[in-house]
């Protein structure tokens, strides 16, 4: 697992992992993003805990030689993965394809700034 700087929150997969995901996709004509479930183990207070997160992949390929998952730095921080990745020599994450995600019925947004409030007010009907 590697961390990279990005302006989005899409993960990147190694070429071999990307091919496996595409072959296992329920609908190979998927346009847009694939949805993935990431699972990993952390050690907190000397106890191992299983963690998971749902992320999206838009076809980006990692430029590393080995099977590698690249996670945008801000997403890694949000998931508390940045410290794990830096402190563990070989950090392993299980990547699974999610075949179906239902339509969202409700979305909650919490603005962080005045500009965020303006964007929400201008687009509140969506």
N, CA, C and O atoms as a MOPAC input file, in Angstrom:
PM7 MOZYME 1SCF
protein

 N      0.85700 1    -1.17800 1     0.00000 1
 C      0.00000 1     0.00000 1     0.00000 1
 C      0.89500 1     1.23000 1     0.00000 1
 O      1.83400 1     1.33600 1     0.78900 1
 N      0.58900 1     2.14400 1    -0.89000 1
 C      1.32800 1     3.39700 1    -0.99000 1
 C      0.35400 1     4.55600 1    -0.90000 1
 O     -0.82700 1     4.41200 1    -1.21700 1
 N      0.84700 1     5.69800 1    -0.47100 1
 C      0.04400 1     6.91500 1    -0.39000 1
 C      0.54500 1     7.87100 1    -1.47600 1
 O      1.74900 1     7.97700 1    -1.71100 1
 N     -0.38400 1     8.56300 1    -2.13300 1
 C      0.01900 1     9.51900 1    -3.15800 1
 C     -0.83000 1    10.78300 1    -3.04000 1
 O     -1.92300 1    10.75500 1    -2.47600 1
 N     -0.32000 1    11.88200 1    -3.57200 1
 C     -1.05500 1    13.14000 1    -3.55900 1
 C     -2.01400 1    13.18300 1    -4.73700 1
 O     -1.63400 1    12.87400 1    -5.86700 1
 N     -3.25300 1    13.56600 1    -4.47200 1
 C     -4.26700 1    13.62500 1    -5.52900 1
 C     -5.29900 1    14.68400 1    -5.18400 1
 O     -5.42100 1    15.10400 1    -4.03300 1
 N     -6.03200 1    15.10600 1    -6.19300 1
 C     -7.11300 1    16.06800 1    -5.99400 1
 C     -8.46700 1    15.37000 1    -5.95400 1
 O     -9.50700 1    16.02600 1    -6.01900 1
 N     -8.46000 1    14.03900 1    -5.84700 1
 C     -9.69400 1    13.27300 1    -5.74700 1
 C     -9.50100 1    12.15200 1    -4.72600 1
 O     -8.44400 1    12.06000 1    -4.10300 1
 N    -10.48200 1    11.32800 1    -4.55600 1
 C    -10.39000 1    10.23300 1    -3.57900 1
 C    -10.47700 1     8.86300 1    -4.23700 1
 O    -10.88500 1     7.89900 1    -3.58900 1
 N    -10.10600 1     8.75500 1    -5.50600 1
 C    -10.09400 1     7.46300 1    -6.18700 1
 C     -8.78700 1     6.73600 1    -5.89500 1
 O     -7.71100 1     7.32600 1    -5.99100 1
 N     -8.87800 1     5.46000 1    -5.53800 1
 C     -7.67300 1     4.65600 1    -5.33500 1
 C     -7.12400 1     4.22700 1    -6.68500 1
 O     -7.82500 1     4.28800 1    -7.69400 1
 N     -5.86600 1     3.79200 1    -6.70300 1
 C     -5.24700 1     3.23200 1    -7.89600 1
 C     -4.86800 1     1.78700 1    -7.59000 1
 O     -4.45300 1     1.47200 1    -6.47400 1
 N     -5.01100 1     0.91600 1    -8.57200 1
 C     -4.68200 1    -0.49800 1    -8.40800 1
 C     -3.52800 1    -0.87800 1    -9.32000 1
 O     -3.27600 1    -0.22200 1   -10.33000 1
 N     -2.82600 1    -1.95200 1    -8.95000 1
 C     -1.80700 1    -2.48300 1    -9.84600 1
 C     -2.49600 1    -3.03700 1   -11.08900 1
 O     -3.69700 1    -3.30800 1   -11.06800 1
 N     -1.74400 1    -3.20400 1   -12.15800 1
 C     -2.32200 1    -3.70100 1   -13.40500 1
 C     -2.96600 1    -5.07100 1   -13.19900 1
 O     -4.08100 1    -5.30600 1   -13.66500 1
 N     -2.27100 1    -5.98100 1   -12.50000 1
 C     -2.81000 1    -7.33500 1   -12.31100 1
 C     -4.07500 1    -7.31600 1   -11.45300 1
 O     -5.02100 1    -8.05400 1   -11.72800 1
 N     -4.09700 1    -6.48800 1   -10.42800 1
 C     -5.29200 1    -6.37400 1    -9.58200 1
 C     -6.43800 1    -5.76000 1   -10.38100 1
 O     -7.58500 1    -6.18700 1   -10.24600 1
 N     -6.14200 1    -4.77500 1   -11.20100 1
 C     -7.16400 1    -4.13100 1   -12.02100 1
 C     -7.79600 1    -5.14100 1   -12.98000 1
 O     -9.01200 1    -5.14300 1   -13.17200 1
 N     -6.97000 1    -5.99400 1   -13.57900 1
 C     -7.50000 1    -7.00700 1   -14.48800 1
 C     -8.39700 1    -7.99000 1   -13.75200 1
 O     -9.43800 1    -8.39000 1   -14.27300 1
 N     -8.00400 1    -8.37900 1   -12.54800 1
 C     -8.82900 1    -9.29500 1   -11.74400 1
 C    -10.17000 1    -8.65900 1   -11.39200 1
 O    -11.20900 1    -9.31700 1   -11.44900 1
 N    -10.14300 1    -7.38200 1   -11.02800 1
 C    -11.36900 1    -6.67800 1   -10.67700 1
 C    -12.29300 1    -6.60100 1   -11.89700 1
 O    -13.49100 1    -6.86200 1   -11.78900 1
 N    -11.73800 1    -6.24400 1   -13.04400 1
 C    -12.55700 1    -6.12200 1   -14.25300 1
 C    -13.15100 1    -7.46300 1   -14.66700 1
 O    -14.28700 1    -7.52000 1   -15.13900 1
 N    -12.38500 1    -8.54500 1   -14.49400 1
 C    -12.89600 1    -9.87400 1   -14.84200 1
 C    -13.99700 1   -10.32200 1   -13.88600 1
 O    -14.91200 1   -11.04600 1   -14.28000 1
 N    -13.90700 1    -9.88900 1   -12.63000 1
 C    -14.89800 1   -10.28300 1   -11.63500 1
 C    -16.09600 1    -9.36300 1   -11.58000 1
 O    -17.02400 1    -9.60200 1   -10.80700 1
 N    -16.09400 1    -8.31100 1   -12.38900 1
 C    -17.18700 1    -7.33800 1   -12.34200 1
 C    -18.48100 1    -7.97200 1   -12.82500 1
 O    -18.50300 1    -8.71500 1   -13.80500 1
 N    -19.53800 1    -7.66600 1   -12.12500 1
 C    -20.86900 1    -8.17700 1   -12.46300 1
 C    -21.28200 1    -7.73500 1   -13.85600 1
 O    -21.82900 1    -8.51200 1   -14.63800 1
 N    -21.00900 1    -6.47800 1   -14.14900 1
 C    -21.37800 1    -5.92100 1   -15.44700 1
 C    -20.12100 1    -5.31800 1   -16.05400 1
 O    -19.69800 1    -4.23400 1   -15.65300 1
 N    -19.52800 1    -6.00200 1   -17.00800 1
 C    -18.25900 1    -5.56500 1   -17.57800 1
 C    -18.36900 1    -4.24900 1   -18.33700 1
 O    -17.35600 1    -3.61400 1   -18.62800 1
 N    -19.57500 1    -3.84300 1   -18.65500 1
 C    -19.74800 1    -2.58100 1   -19.38000 1
 C    -19.87200 1    -1.39800 1   -18.42300 1
 O    -20.34100 1    -0.32700 1   -18.80700 1
 N    -19.44800 1    -1.59900 1   -17.17500 1
 C    -19.53600 1    -0.54100 1   -16.17900 1
 C    -18.84500 1     0.71500 1   -16.69100 1
 O    -17.70600 1     0.67200 1   -17.15800 1
 N    -19.54600 1     1.81600 1   -16.59600 1
 C    -18.95900 1     3.09800 1   -16.97400 1
 C    -18.81600 1     3.90000 1   -15.69400 1
 O    -19.73500 1     3.94900 1   -14.87700 1
 N    -17.68100 1     4.51800 1   -15.52400 1
 C    -17.46600 1     5.29200 1   -14.31300 1
 C    -16.62200 1     4.51100 1   -13.33600 1
 O    -15.59400 1     3.94300 1   -13.70500 1
 N    -17.05300 1     4.48200 1   -12.09600 1
 C    -16.23400 1     3.90900 1   -11.03300 1
 C    -16.70400 1     2.51900 1   -10.62600 1
 O    -17.88100 1     2.17200 1   -10.73300 1
 N    -15.73900 1     1.74100 1   -10.15700 1
 C    -16.01400 1     0.46300 1    -9.51100 1
 C    -15.98200 1     0.73000 1    -8.00800 1
 O    -15.25400 1     1.61100 1    -7.54900 1
 N    -16.75100 1    -0.01300 1    -7.25400 1
 C    -16.77500 1     0.15700 1    -5.80400 1
 C    -16.08000 1    -1.02200 1    -5.15700 1
 O    -16.34100 1    -2.17700 1    -5.49300 1
 N    -15.18400 1    -0.71600 1    -4.22000 1
 C    -14.34500 1    -1.73300 1    -3.59200 1
 C    -14.49900 1    -1.69600 1    -2.08500 1
 O    -14.74000 1    -0.64400 1    -1.49200 1
 N    -14.35600 1    -2.86000 1    -1.47700 1
 C    -14.31900 1    -2.98400 1    -0.02400 1
 C    -12.87900 1    -3.29600 1     0.34900 1
 O    -12.32900 1    -4.30500 1    -0.09200 1
 N    -12.26900 1    -2.44700 1     1.15000 1
 C    -10.90800 1    -2.67200 1     1.63500 1
 C    -10.98200 1    -3.18600 1     3.06300 1
 O    -11.73400 1    -2.65000 1     3.87700 1
 N    -10.21400 1    -4.21300 1     3.37200 1
 C    -10.17200 1    -4.77300 1     4.72200 1
 C     -8.71400 1    -4.88600 1     5.14700 1
 O     -7.87100 1    -5.32900 1     4.36700 1
 N     -8.41300 1    -4.48900 1     6.38300 1
 C     -7.05800 1    -4.57100 1     6.90600 1
 C     -7.11400 1    -4.72800 1     8.42100 1
 O     -8.16100 1    -4.55000 1     9.04300 1
 N     -5.97900 1    -5.06200 1     8.99200 1
 C     -5.87200 1    -5.25100 1    10.44200 1
 C     -4.96500 1    -4.17900 1    11.02100 1
 O     -3.89100 1    -3.90100 1    10.48800 1
 N     -5.40700 1    -3.58400 1    12.11300 1
 C     -4.58000 1    -2.60300 1    12.81600 1
 C     -4.31300 1    -3.11500 1    14.22900 1
 O     -5.03000 1    -3.97300 1    14.74400 1
 N     -3.27800 1    -2.57400 1    14.83500 1
 C     -2.98700 1    -2.91300 1    16.22000 1
 C     -3.17600 1    -1.66600 1    17.05500 1
 O     -2.43300 1    -0.69400 1    16.91600 1
 N     -4.17100 1    -1.69700 1    17.92100 1
 C     -4.45600 1    -0.58000 1    18.80400 1
 C     -4.43200 1    -1.08200 1    20.23100 1
 O     -5.14100 1    -2.02500 1    20.58400 1
 N     -3.61300 1    -0.44700 1    21.04600 1
 C     -3.46900 1    -0.82800 1    22.45000 1
 C     -3.18900 1    -2.31600 1    22.57400 1
 O     -3.78500 1    -3.00900 1    23.39800 1
 N     -2.25600 1    -2.80500 1    21.72600 1
 C     -1.79600 1    -4.19000 1    21.72100 1
 C     -2.87800 1    -5.19100 1    21.36000 1
 O     -2.73100 1    -6.38300 1    21.63100 1
 N     -3.96200 1    -4.72900 1    20.75200 1
 C     -5.01700 1    -5.62300 1    20.29100 1
 C     -5.21200 1    -5.41800 1    18.79900 1
 O     -5.25200 1    -4.28900 1    18.31000 1
 N     -5.33200 1    -6.53000 1    18.08700 1
 C     -5.58200 1    -6.42500 1    16.64900 1
 C     -7.05800 1    -6.17500 1    16.40100 1
 O     -7.92000 1    -6.80900 1    17.00900 1
 N     -7.33600 1    -5.24600 1    15.50400 1
 C     -8.71500 1    -4.93100 1    15.15400 1
 C     -8.86400 1    -4.97900 1    13.64500 1
 O     -8.02600 1    -4.45900 1    12.90800 1
 N     -9.94200 1    -5.61100 1    13.19200 1
 C    -10.24300 1    -5.67200 1    11.77400 1
 C    -10.94900 1    -4.38200 1    11.37800 1
 O    -11.92900 1    -3.98900 1    12.01100 1
 N    -10.45600 1    -3.72400 1    10.33300 1
 C    -11.05300 1    -2.47100 1     9.86600 1
 C    -11.43900 1    -2.62600 1     8.41500 1
 O    -10.87500 1    -3.45500 1     7.70100 1
 N    -12.39600 1    -1.83500 1     7.97700 1
 C    -12.77500 1    -1.85500 1     6.57300 1
 C    -13.25100 1    -0.48900 1     6.13000 1
 O    -13.65900 1     0.34500 1     6.93900 1
 N    -13.18800 1    -0.28000 1     4.81900 1
 C    -13.65000 1     0.97100 1     4.23300 1
 C    -14.12300 1     0.67200 1     2.82100 1
 O    -13.63500 1    -0.24700 1     2.16500 1
 N    -15.07200 1     1.45600 1     2.37300 1
 C    -15.57100 1     1.35200 1     1.01100 1
 C    -14.99500 1     2.51600 1     0.21800 1
 O    -15.11600 1     3.67400 1     0.61800 1
 N    -14.37100 1     2.19800 1    -0.90400 1
 C    -13.72200 1     3.20800 1    -1.73600 1
 C    -14.13200 1     3.00100 1    -3.18400 1
 O    -14.77300 1     2.00500 1    -3.51900 1
 N    -13.76600 1     3.93600 1    -4.03300 1
 C    -14.07000 1     3.78300 1    -5.45300 1
 C    -12.78400 1     3.84400 1    -6.27100 1
 O    -11.80000 1     4.47700 1    -5.89100 1
 N    -12.83500 1     3.16200 1    -7.40400 1
 C    -11.71100 1     3.08100 1    -8.33500 1
 C    -12.22900 1     3.42200 1    -9.72100 1
 O    -13.18800 1     2.81100 1   -10.19400 1
 N    -11.60600 1     4.39000 1   -10.37400 1
 C    -12.07500 1     4.83700 1   -11.68500 1
 C    -11.18900 1     4.35900 1   -12.82400 1
 O    -11.23600 1     4.91500 1   -13.92200 1
 N    -10.38400 1     3.33500 1   -12.57600 1
 C     -9.52900 1     2.77300 1   -13.62200 1
 C     -8.07400 1     3.17200 1   -13.51400 1
 O     -7.25800 1     2.75300 1   -14.33400 1
 N     -7.72900 1     3.98300 1   -12.50600 1
 C     -6.34200 1     4.41600 1   -12.33100 1
 C     -5.41800 1     3.25000 1   -12.01600 1
 O     -5.74300 1     2.39300 1   -11.19500 1
 N     -4.25500 1     3.22500 1   -12.68100 1
 C     -3.28500 1     2.14500 1   -12.50600 1
 C     -2.06800 1     2.65400 1   -11.73800 1
 O     -1.53100 1     3.72000 1   -12.03800 1
 N     -1.64400 1     1.87800 1   -10.74500 1
 C     -0.45300 1     2.19900 1    -9.95900 1
 C      0.78500 1     2.04300 1   -10.82900 1
 O      0.84200 1     1.16200 1   -11.68700 1
 N      1.76400 1     2.88900 1   -10.61000 1
 C      2.99800 1     2.82300 1   -11.38000 1
 C      4.09200 1     2.04800 1   -10.64800 1
 O      5.25000 1     2.07000 1   -11.06300 1
 N      3.73200 1     1.36700 1    -9.56600 1
 C      4.70500 1     0.56300 1    -8.82800 1
 C      4.81100 1    -0.81800 1    -9.46100 1
 O      3.85200 1    -1.30200 1   -10.06300 1
 N      5.97000 1    -1.45200 1    -9.32800 1
 C      6.22000 1    -2.73700 1    -9.98000 1
 C      5.40200 1    -3.87900 1    -9.38400 1
 O      4.94400 1    -4.74800 1   -10.12500 1
 N      5.21000 1    -3.90100 1    -8.09000 1
 C      4.57200 1    -5.02100 1    -7.42700 1
 C      3.07500 1    -4.76800 1    -7.28300 1
 O      2.59500 1    -3.65400 1    -7.49200 1
 N      2.34500 1    -5.82800 1    -6.92200 1
 C      0.91900 1    -5.64100 1    -6.64400 1
 C      0.78700 1    -4.57700 1    -5.57700 1
 O      1.27200 1    -4.73500 1    -4.45600 1
 N      0.13600 1    -3.51200 1    -5.93100 1
 C      0.11400 1    -2.36000 1    -5.03600 1
 C     -1.21700 1    -1.64200 1    -5.12100 1
 O     -1.80300 1    -1.51000 1    -6.19500 1
 N     -1.67600 1    -1.19000 1    -3.99300 1
 C     -2.84700 1    -0.33400 1    -3.88300 1
 C     -2.33100 1     1.04300 1    -3.50900 1
 O     -1.58400 1     1.18800 1    -2.54100 1
 N     -2.72300 1     2.04600 1    -4.26500 1
 C     -2.33800 1     3.41900 1    -3.93500 1
 C     -3.57600 1     4.15000 1    -3.44200 1
 O     -4.63700 1     4.08600 1    -4.06400 1
 N     -3.43300 1     4.83900 1    -2.33000 1
 C     -4.54200 1     5.55900 1    -1.70800 1
 C     -4.18000 1     7.03800 1    -1.62700 1
 O     -3.08900 1     7.38400 1    -1.17300 1
 N     -5.08900 1     7.91800 1    -2.06500 1
 C     -4.81700 1     9.35200 1    -1.94200 1
 C     -4.53300 1     9.72700 1    -0.48400 1
 O     -5.17300 1     9.22100 1     0.43800 1
 N     -3.57600 1    10.61000 1    -0.30200 1
 C     -3.11500 1    10.96600 1     1.04500 1
 C     -4.26500 1    11.41100 1     1.96400 1
 O     -4.33700 1    10.97900 1     3.11400 1
 N     -5.14900 1    12.25900 1     1.47100 1
 C     -6.24700 1    12.75400 1     2.32200 1
 C     -7.20600 1    11.63400 1     2.70600 1
 O     -7.71400 1    11.61300 1     3.82700 1
 N     -7.45600 1    10.71200 1     1.79500 1
 C     -8.31100 1     9.56800 1     2.11000 1
 C     -7.63000 1     8.67300 1     3.13700 1
 O     -8.27800 1     8.18900 1     4.06400 1
 N     -6.32900 1     8.44900 1     2.97900 1
 C     -5.57700 1     7.64000 1     3.94200 1
 C     -5.62300 1     8.26400 1     5.33900 1
 O     -5.75200 1     7.55000 1     6.33400 1
 N     -5.52000 1     9.58300 1     5.41400 1
 C     -5.60800 1    10.26600 1     6.70700 1
 C     -6.98900 1    10.08900 1     7.31900 1
 O     -7.11700 1     9.83200 1     8.51600 1
 N     -8.02100 1    10.22600 1     6.49500 1
 C     -9.38800 1    10.08300 1     6.97300 1
 C     -9.63000 1     8.68700 1     7.53700 1
 O    -10.34700 1     8.53000 1     8.52500 1
 N     -9.04000 1     7.68400 1     6.92000 1
 C     -9.21300 1     6.29100 1     7.35100 1
 C     -8.19700 1     5.88300 1     8.41700 1
 O     -8.17200 1     4.72300 1     8.82600 1
 N     -7.37000 1     6.80500 1     8.86900 1
 C     -6.28300 1     6.52900 1     9.81700 1
 C     -5.31400 1     5.48000 1     9.27500 1
 O     -4.74300 1     4.70100 1    10.03700 1
 N     -5.13700 1     5.46800 1     7.98200 1
 C     -4.22500 1     4.52100 1     7.35200 1
 C     -2.82500 1     5.08200 1     7.17000 1
 O     -1.87100 1     4.31900 1     7.01900 1
 N     -2.68700 1     6.39100 1     7.18000 1
 C     -1.38500 1     6.99200 1     6.89800 1
 C     -0.32400 1     6.54500 1     7.89700 1
 O      0.81200 1     6.27700 1     7.50600 1
 N     -0.67400 1     6.45900 1     9.18500 1
 C      0.29000 1     6.02400 1    10.20500 1
 C      0.60700 1     4.54000 1    10.05500 1
 O      1.75900 1     4.13200 1    10.20300 1
 N     -0.41200 1     3.73100 1     9.76100 1
 C     -0.20400 1     2.29400 1     9.57300 1
 C      0.75500 1     2.04600 1     8.41300 1
 O      1.68000 1     1.24100 1     8.52600 1
 N      0.53600 1     2.73200 1     7.31100 1
 C      1.35000 1     2.53000 1     6.12100 1
 C      2.79900 1     2.92800 1     6.38800 1
 O      3.72300 1     2.24000 1     5.95200 1
 N      3.00000 1     4.03100 1     7.10100 1
 C      4.35200 1     4.50700 1     7.38800 1
 C      5.08500 1     3.62100 1     8.38500 1
 O      6.30200 1     3.46600 1     8.28700 1
 N      4.36600 1     3.03200 1     9.34900 1
 C      5.00400 1     2.30700 1    10.44900 1
 C      5.12100 1     0.80400 1    10.24900 1
 O      5.82400 1     0.14400 1    11.01400 1
 N      4.46000 1     0.24900 1     9.25600 1
 C      4.50000 1    -1.19600 1     9.03600 1
 C      5.24800 1    -1.46600 1     7.74300 1
 O      4.94000 1    -0.88400 1     6.70300 1
 N      6.23600 1    -2.35400 1     7.81500 1
 C      7.08000 1    -2.63000 1     6.66300 1
 C      6.26700 1    -3.18600 1     5.49200 1
 O      6.40400 1    -2.71200 1     4.36400 1
 N      5.43400 1    -4.17300 1     5.74900 1
 C      4.60500 1    -4.75900 1     4.69500 1
 C      3.15600 1    -4.71300 1     5.15100 1
 O      2.69200 1    -5.59700 1     5.87100 1
 N      2.46200 1    -3.69300 1     4.73300 1
 C      1.07000 1    -3.47900 1     5.13300 1
 C      0.16400 1    -4.10000 1     4.08500 1
 O      0.24800 1    -3.74900 1     2.90800 1
 N     -0.70200 1    -5.02000 1     4.49800 1
 C     -1.52700 1    -5.77400 1     3.56300 1
 C     -2.99400 1    -5.36800 1     3.70200 1
 O     -3.53400 1    -5.27600 1     4.80400 1
 N     -3.62100 1    -5.12900 1     2.54400 1
 C     -5.03100 1    -4.76900 1     2.49300 1
 C     -5.71300 1    -5.71300 1     1.51900 1
 O     -5.24100 1    -5.90500 1     0.39800 1
 N     -6.82600 1    -6.30600 1     1.94600 1
 C     -7.62600 1    -7.15500 1     1.07300 1
 C     -8.56800 1    -6.26500 1     0.26600 1
 O     -9.26000 1    -5.41900 1     0.83100 1
 N     -8.59500 1    -6.45200 1    -1.05700 1
 C     -9.42900 1    -5.65000 1    -1.94700 1
 C    -10.49500 1    -6.56000 1    -2.54900 1
 O    -10.17700 1    -7.56600 1    -3.18200 1
 N    -11.77100 1    -6.19500 1    -2.34500 1
 C    -12.87600 1    -6.97900 1    -2.89700 1
 C    -13.79700 1    -6.07500 1    -3.70300 1
 O    -14.07500 1    -4.94400 1    -3.30500 1
 N    -14.26300 1    -6.57700 1    -4.82800 1
 C    -15.20100 1    -5.85100 1    -5.67000 1
 C    -16.60500 1    -5.93800 1    -5.08000 1
 O    -17.03500 1    -7.00400 1    -4.64000 1
 N    -17.31100 1    -4.82000 1    -5.07200 1
 C    -18.71400 1    -4.78700 1    -4.66600 1
 C    -19.52600 1    -4.69800 1    -5.95200 1
 O    -19.42500 1    -3.71800 1    -6.69100 1
 N    -20.32700 1    -5.71800 1    -6.21400 1
 C    -21.06100 1    -5.78000 1    -7.47600 1
 C    -22.21000 1    -4.79600 1    -7.56600 1
 O    -22.51900 1    -4.30600 1    -8.65200 1
 N    -22.84200 1    -4.50300 1    -6.45600 1
 C    -24.03900 1    -3.66600 1    -6.55200 1
 C    -24.11800 1    -2.73000 1    -5.35300 1
 O    -23.89900 1    -3.13000 1    -4.20900 1
 N    -24.43300 1    -1.48900 1    -5.64300 1
 C    -24.72000 1    -0.50800 1    -4.59400 1
 C    -26.01900 1     0.16900 1    -4.98500 1
 O    -26.15700 1     0.67100 1    -6.10000 1
 N    -26.95700 1     0.18000 1    -4.07800 1
 C    -28.25000 1     0.80500 1    -4.36100 1
 C    -28.14900 1     2.31200 1    -4.48100 1
 O    -27.13500 1     2.91200 1    -4.12600 1
 N    -29.20800 1     2.91100 1    -4.98300 1
 C    -29.25400 1     4.35900 1    -5.10300 1
 C    -29.35700 1     5.00900 1    -3.73000 1
 O    -30.02300 1     4.48900 1    -2.83500 1
 N    -28.70100 1     6.13400 1    -3.57600 1
 C    -28.77200 1     6.86700 1    -2.30800 1
 C    -30.15900 1     7.47500 1    -2.14700 1
 O    -30.70100 1     8.06100 1    -3.08400 1
 N    -30.71800 1     7.33500 1    -0.98000 1
 C    -32.02300 1     7.91100 1    -0.67100 1
 C    -31.86600 1     9.28000 1    -0.01000 1
 O    -32.74700 1    10.13600 1    -0.09800 1
 N    -30.72200 1     9.46500 1     0.65500 1
 C    -30.49900 1    10.69200 1     1.40300 1
 C    -28.99500 1    10.94500 1     1.49800 1
 O    -28.20600 1    10.01600 1     1.67400 1
 N    -28.62200 1    12.19000 1     1.38000 1
 C    -27.21800 1    12.57900 1     1.52700 1
 C    -27.15700 1    13.74600 1     2.49500 1
 O    -27.88400 1    14.72700 1     2.34300 1
 N    -26.29800 1    13.63900 1     3.47900 1
 C    -26.11600 1    14.72700 1     4.44500 1
 C    -24.75400 1    15.35600 1     4.22200 1
 O    -23.74600 1    14.66100 1     4.09800 1
 N    -24.73700 1    16.67900 1     4.17300 1
 C    -23.50400 1    17.42700 1     3.94300 1
 C    -23.33200 1    18.41800 1     5.07200 1
 O    -24.26700 1    19.12900 1     5.44200 1
 N    -22.13300 1    18.45900 1     5.61500 1
 C    -21.83400 1    19.42900 1     6.67600 1
 C    -20.79500 1    20.40500 1     6.14600 1
 O    -19.62800 1    20.04200 1     5.99400 1
 N    -21.20000 1    21.63700 1     5.86300 1
 C    -20.25600 1    22.60800 1     5.31000 1
 C    -19.20200 1    23.00900 1     6.34700 1
 O    -19.47500 1    23.12000 1     7.54200 1
 N    -17.99700 1    23.21700 1     5.83500 1
 C    -16.88800 1    23.60200 1     6.71700 1
 C    -16.55800 1    25.08500 1     6.63300 1
 O    -15.84500 1    25.61100 1     7.48800 1
 N    -17.06800 1    25.75800 1     5.61600 1
 C    -16.72400 1    27.16900 1     5.45400 1
 C    -17.91700 1    27.92600 1     4.85600 1
 O    -18.92000 1    27.33100 1     4.46200 1
 N    -17.77600 1    29.23300 1     4.80100 1
 C    -18.80800 1    30.07000 1     4.20100 1
 C    -19.00200 1    29.70900 1     2.72700 1
 O    -20.13100 1    29.68400 1     2.23700 1
 N    -17.89700 1    29.43000 1     2.01800 1
 C    -17.97700 1    29.04600 1     0.61300 1
 C    -18.75100 1    27.74500 1     0.44800 1
 O    -19.50800 1    27.58800 1    -0.50900 1
 N    -18.56300 1    26.80800 1     1.38300 1
 C    -19.31600 1    25.54700 1     1.33900 1
 C    -20.81400 1    25.81100 1     1.46900 1
 O    -21.62100 1    25.20300 1     0.76600 1
 N    -21.18100 1    26.71900 1     2.37000 1
 C    -22.58600 1    27.07100 1     2.54100 1
 C    -23.16600 1    27.63200 1     1.24600 1
 O    -24.28900 1    27.29900 1     0.86700 1
 N    -22.40300 1    28.47700 1     0.57700 1
 C    -22.87600 1    29.06000 1    -0.68200 1
 C    -23.10200 1    27.98700 1    -1.74100 1
 O    -24.09800 1    28.02900 1    -2.46200 1
 N    -22.19700 1    27.03700 1    -1.84000 1
 C    -22.33900 1    25.94600 1    -2.81300 1
 C    -23.58700 1    25.12400 1    -2.50600 1
 O    -24.33200 1    24.76400 1    -3.41700 1
 N    -23.81600 1    24.82600 1    -1.23600 1
 C    -24.97900 1    24.04000 1    -0.83600 1
 C    -26.26300 1    24.80700 1    -1.14600 1
 O    -27.22400 1    24.22400 1    -1.64900 1
 N    -26.28900 1    26.08400 1    -0.85600 1
 C    -27.48300 1    26.87500 1    -1.11800 1
 C    -27.78400 1    26.96900 1    -2.61600 1
 O    -28.94600 1    26.93200 1    -3.02100 1
 N    -26.75000 1    27.08800 1    -3.42300 1
 C    -26.95000 1    27.20100 1    -4.87300 1
 C    -27.38200 1    25.87100 1    -5.49000 1
 O    -28.03800 1    25.86300 1    -6.53200 1
 N    -27.02700 1    24.75800 1    -4.86800 1
 C    -27.30700 1    23.44000 1    -5.43400 1
 C    -28.22200 1    22.61200 1    -4.54200 1
 O    -28.25300 1    21.38700 1    -4.66500 1
 N    -28.95800 1    23.24800 1    -3.65800 1
 C    -29.77300 1    22.54100 1    -2.68200 1
 C    -30.89600 1    21.69400 1    -3.26700 1
 O    -31.39000 1    20.77800 1    -2.61000 1
 N    -31.29300 1    21.98900 1    -4.47800 1
 C    -32.41700 1    21.24200 1    -5.06700 1
 C    -31.99200 1    19.89100 1    -5.64500 1
 O    -32.84700 1    19.08400 1    -6.00900 1
 N    -30.70000 1    19.63500 1    -5.73200 1
 C    -30.23200 1    18.38400 1    -6.35600 1
 C    -30.34800 1    17.23200 1    -5.42300 1
 O    -30.00000 1    16.10700 1    -5.78300 1

